[in-house]
Short mmCIF file of C-alpha atoms in Angstrom, two decimals:
data_model
loop_
_atom_site.label_atom_id
_atom_site.label_comp_id
_atom_site.label_asym_id
_atom_site.label_seq_id
_atom_site.Cartn_x
_atom_site.Cartn_y
_atom_site.Cartn_z
CA UNK A 1 5.97 25.77 5.74
CA UNK A 2 3.92 28.95 6.28
CA UNK A 3 0.41 29.09 7.50
CA UNK A 4 -0.64 30.04 3.83
CA UNK A 5 0.79 26.78 2.46
CA UNK A 6 -0.84 24.65 5.21
CA UNK A 7 -4.20 26.45 4.49
CA UNK A 8 -3.77 25.88 0.70
CA UNK A 9 -3.46 22.05 1.18
CA UNK A 10 -6.20 21.97 3.78
CA UNK A 11 -8.48 23.91 1.48
CA UNK A 12 -7.85 21.28 -1.18
CA UNK A 13 -8.95 18.50 1.31
CA UNK A 14 -11.97 20.56 2.15
CA UNK A 15 -12.89 21.07 -1.54
CA UNK A 16 -12.58 17.31 -2.10
CA UNK A 17 -15.02 16.63 0.75
CA UNK A 18 -17.51 19.14 -0.60
CA UNK A 19 -17.19 17.79 -4.19
CA UNK A 20 -17.58 14.24 -2.86
CA UNK A 21 -21.01 15.24 -1.26
CA UNK A 22 -22.17 16.86 -4.41
CA UNK A 23 -21.12 13.81 -6.51
CA UNK A 24 -22.90 11.34 -4.32
CA UNK A 25 -19.83 9.05 -4.22
CA UNK A 26 -19.60 8.89 -0.44
CA UNK A 27 -19.40 10.82 2.85
CA UNK A 28 -18.21 14.43 3.35
CA UNK A 29 -14.54 13.69 3.75
CA UNK A 30 -11.41 14.47 1.75
CA UNK A 31 -7.77 14.08 2.31
CA UNK A 32 -4.42 15.09 0.51
CA UNK A 33 -0.93 13.93 1.05
CA UNK A 34 1.92 16.31 0.46
CA UNK A 35 5.64 15.59 0.01
CA UNK A 36 8.27 18.31 -0.74
CA UNK A 37 5.59 20.86 -0.97
CA UNK A 38 3.62 19.01 -3.72
CA UNK A 39 0.32 17.09 -3.41
CA UNK A 40 1.21 13.46 -4.33
CA UNK A 41 -2.14 11.96 -3.62
CA UNK A 42 -5.77 12.67 -3.01
CA UNK A 43 -8.64 10.70 -1.44
CA UNK A 44 -12.23 11.06 -0.75
CA UNK A 45 -14.69 8.87 1.21
CA UNK A 46 -15.84 6.10 -1.23
CA UNK A 47 -17.50 3.70 1.23
CA UNK A 48 -21.00 3.63 -0.45
CA UNK A 49 -19.90 3.93 -4.13
CA UNK A 50 -17.21 1.12 -3.67
CA UNK A 51 -19.09 -1.06 -1.12
CA UNK A 52 -15.90 -0.96 0.83
CA UNK A 53 -16.21 0.16 4.62
CA UNK A 54 -12.53 0.80 4.65
CA UNK A 55 -12.59 3.30 1.80
CA UNK A 56 -12.37 6.44 3.96
CA UNK A 57 -10.74 9.44 2.45
CA UNK A 58 -7.45 9.03 4.58
CA UNK A 59 -7.07 5.35 3.67
CA UNK A 60 -7.81 6.07 -0.04
CA UNK A 61 -5.19 8.78 0.00
CA UNK A 62 -2.63 6.76 1.81
CA UNK A 63 -3.13 3.89 -0.68
CA UNK A 64 -2.76 6.28 -3.60
CA UNK A 65 0.28 7.99 -2.01
CA UNK A 66 2.05 4.59 -1.33
CA UNK A 67 1.29 3.55 -4.95
CA UNK A 68 2.62 6.82 -6.19
CA UNK A 69 5.88 6.59 -4.15
CA UNK A 70 6.37 2.78 -4.62
CA UNK A 71 6.73 2.32 -0.72
CA UNK A 72 4.66 1.19 2.28
CA UNK A 73 5.59 4.30 4.26
CA UNK A 74 4.97 8.00 3.92
CA UNK A 75 8.37 9.26 5.25
CA UNK A 76 8.53 13.11 5.18
CA UNK A 77 4.99 13.38 4.00
CA UNK A 78 2.08 15.51 5.59
CA UNK A 79 -1.52 14.44 5.67
CA UNK A 80 -4.30 17.01 5.46
CA UNK A 81 -7.76 15.69 6.20
CA UNK A 82 -10.99 17.57 6.15
CA UNK A 83 -12.03 15.89 9.45
CA UNK A 84 -10.30 14.50 12.55
CA UNK A 85 -9.54 10.86 11.62
CA UNK A 86 -11.72 8.01 12.84
CA UNK A 87 -9.99 5.19 14.86
CA UNK A 88 -9.34 3.13 11.63
CA UNK A 89 -7.96 6.04 9.74
CA UNK A 90 -5.80 7.21 12.74
CA UNK A 91 -4.43 3.70 12.92
CA UNK A 92 -3.61 3.64 9.20
CA UNK A 93 -2.00 7.14 9.45
CA UNK A 94 0.22 5.96 12.33
CA UNK A 95 1.21 2.80 10.32
CA UNK A 96 2.05 4.79 7.28
CA UNK A 97 4.43 6.94 9.34
CA UNK A 98 3.95 10.46 7.83
CA UNK A 99 5.71 13.38 9.49
CA UNK A 100 2.64 15.37 10.32
CA UNK A 101 -1.18 15.29 10.46
CA UNK A 102 -3.50 18.36 10.00
CA UNK A 103 -7.27 18.22 10.28
CA UNK A 104 -10.10 20.69 9.97
CA UNK A 105 -13.55 19.33 11.47
CA UNK A 106 -13.45 17.67 14.76
CA UNK A 107 -14.77 14.27 15.58
CA UNK A 108 -17.56 16.08 17.58
CA UNK A 109 -18.50 17.83 14.40
CA UNK A 110 -18.80 14.52 12.64
CA UNK A 111 -20.80 13.02 15.36
CA UNK A 112 -23.28 15.92 14.93
CA UNK A 113 -24.05 14.65 11.39
CA UNK A 114 -24.34 11.05 12.51
CA UNK A 115 -20.64 10.12 11.85
CA UNK A 116 -20.06 9.02 15.49
CA UNK A 117 -17.00 7.03 16.09
CA UNK A 118 -17.12 7.31 19.89
CA UNK A 119 -18.46 3.81 20.34
CA UNK A 120 -15.33 2.40 18.76
CA UNK A 121 -13.05 4.29 21.08
CA UNK A 122 -15.05 2.97 24.00
CA UNK A 123 -15.01 -0.61 22.63
CA UNK A 124 -11.28 -0.55 22.36
CA UNK A 125 -10.85 0.03 26.02
CA UNK A 126 -13.24 -2.91 26.97
CA UNK A 127 -11.57 -6.36 27.25
CA UNK A 128 -12.33 -8.29 23.98
CA UNK A 129 -14.46 -10.88 25.88
CA UNK A 130 -16.89 -8.16 26.98
CA UNK A 131 -17.22 -6.14 23.69
CA UNK A 132 -20.57 -5.69 22.02
CA UNK A 133 -19.24 -7.70 18.88
CA UNK A 134 -18.76 -11.23 20.01
CA UNK A 135 -14.95 -11.66 19.94
CA UNK A 136 -13.41 -15.16 20.70
CA UNK A 137 -9.89 -16.31 20.45
CA UNK A 138 -9.31 -19.70 18.79
CA UNK A 139 -6.37 -21.78 17.47
CA UNK A 140 -3.66 -19.44 18.98
CA UNK A 141 -1.14 -22.30 19.09
CA UNK A 142 -1.47 -23.08 15.41
CA UNK A 143 -1.35 -19.29 14.56
CA UNK A 144 1.85 -18.84 16.49
CA UNK A 145 3.61 -20.72 13.76
CA UNK A 146 3.54 -17.74 11.51
CA UNK A 147 5.07 -15.71 14.14
CA UNK A 148 7.81 -18.10 14.74
CA UNK A 149 8.56 -18.22 11.09
CA UNK A 150 8.59 -14.39 10.94
CA UNK A 151 11.08 -14.22 13.77
CA UNK A 152 13.64 -16.32 12.13
CA UNK A 153 13.04 -15.40 8.44
CA UNK A 154 15.89 -14.10 6.42
CA UNK A 155 13.63 -12.78 3.69
CA UNK A 156 11.40 -10.60 5.65
CA UNK A 157 11.15 -6.75 5.29
CA UNK A 158 10.85 -5.20 8.71
CA UNK A 159 8.63 -2.23 9.11
#
């Protein structure tokens, strides 16, 4: 794809982020997902309007794209997002397996307007026992049963 085409899709993500601020539905973030040169899904940050802390623009767009495609993977898709993804969104993007990711604003730009995810990146590196959120492992032996069943299941769909 040419630079002009990439810019067209990024402008759509940026416009979604601007419109989202004006509508008051959530934070200043927008995302589009493209397949075969066509936008197949859009998403904006809906955290506050939906009372869902996972309703970031990228996650909303991924959910919409997967529904549209009838699949849990975004093979041969591109994601354009108005800002460098947070850790949650980056994880969701990797799990959805698109071909490429493009972003506009940086995580530093987001931090400057109080959307600072750096503490999450730092917490990930700390052993779970020492994180600021009390994290404790319990009932591992019981939980392993699901993993044993998965390993031997004949009806699972691997991903």
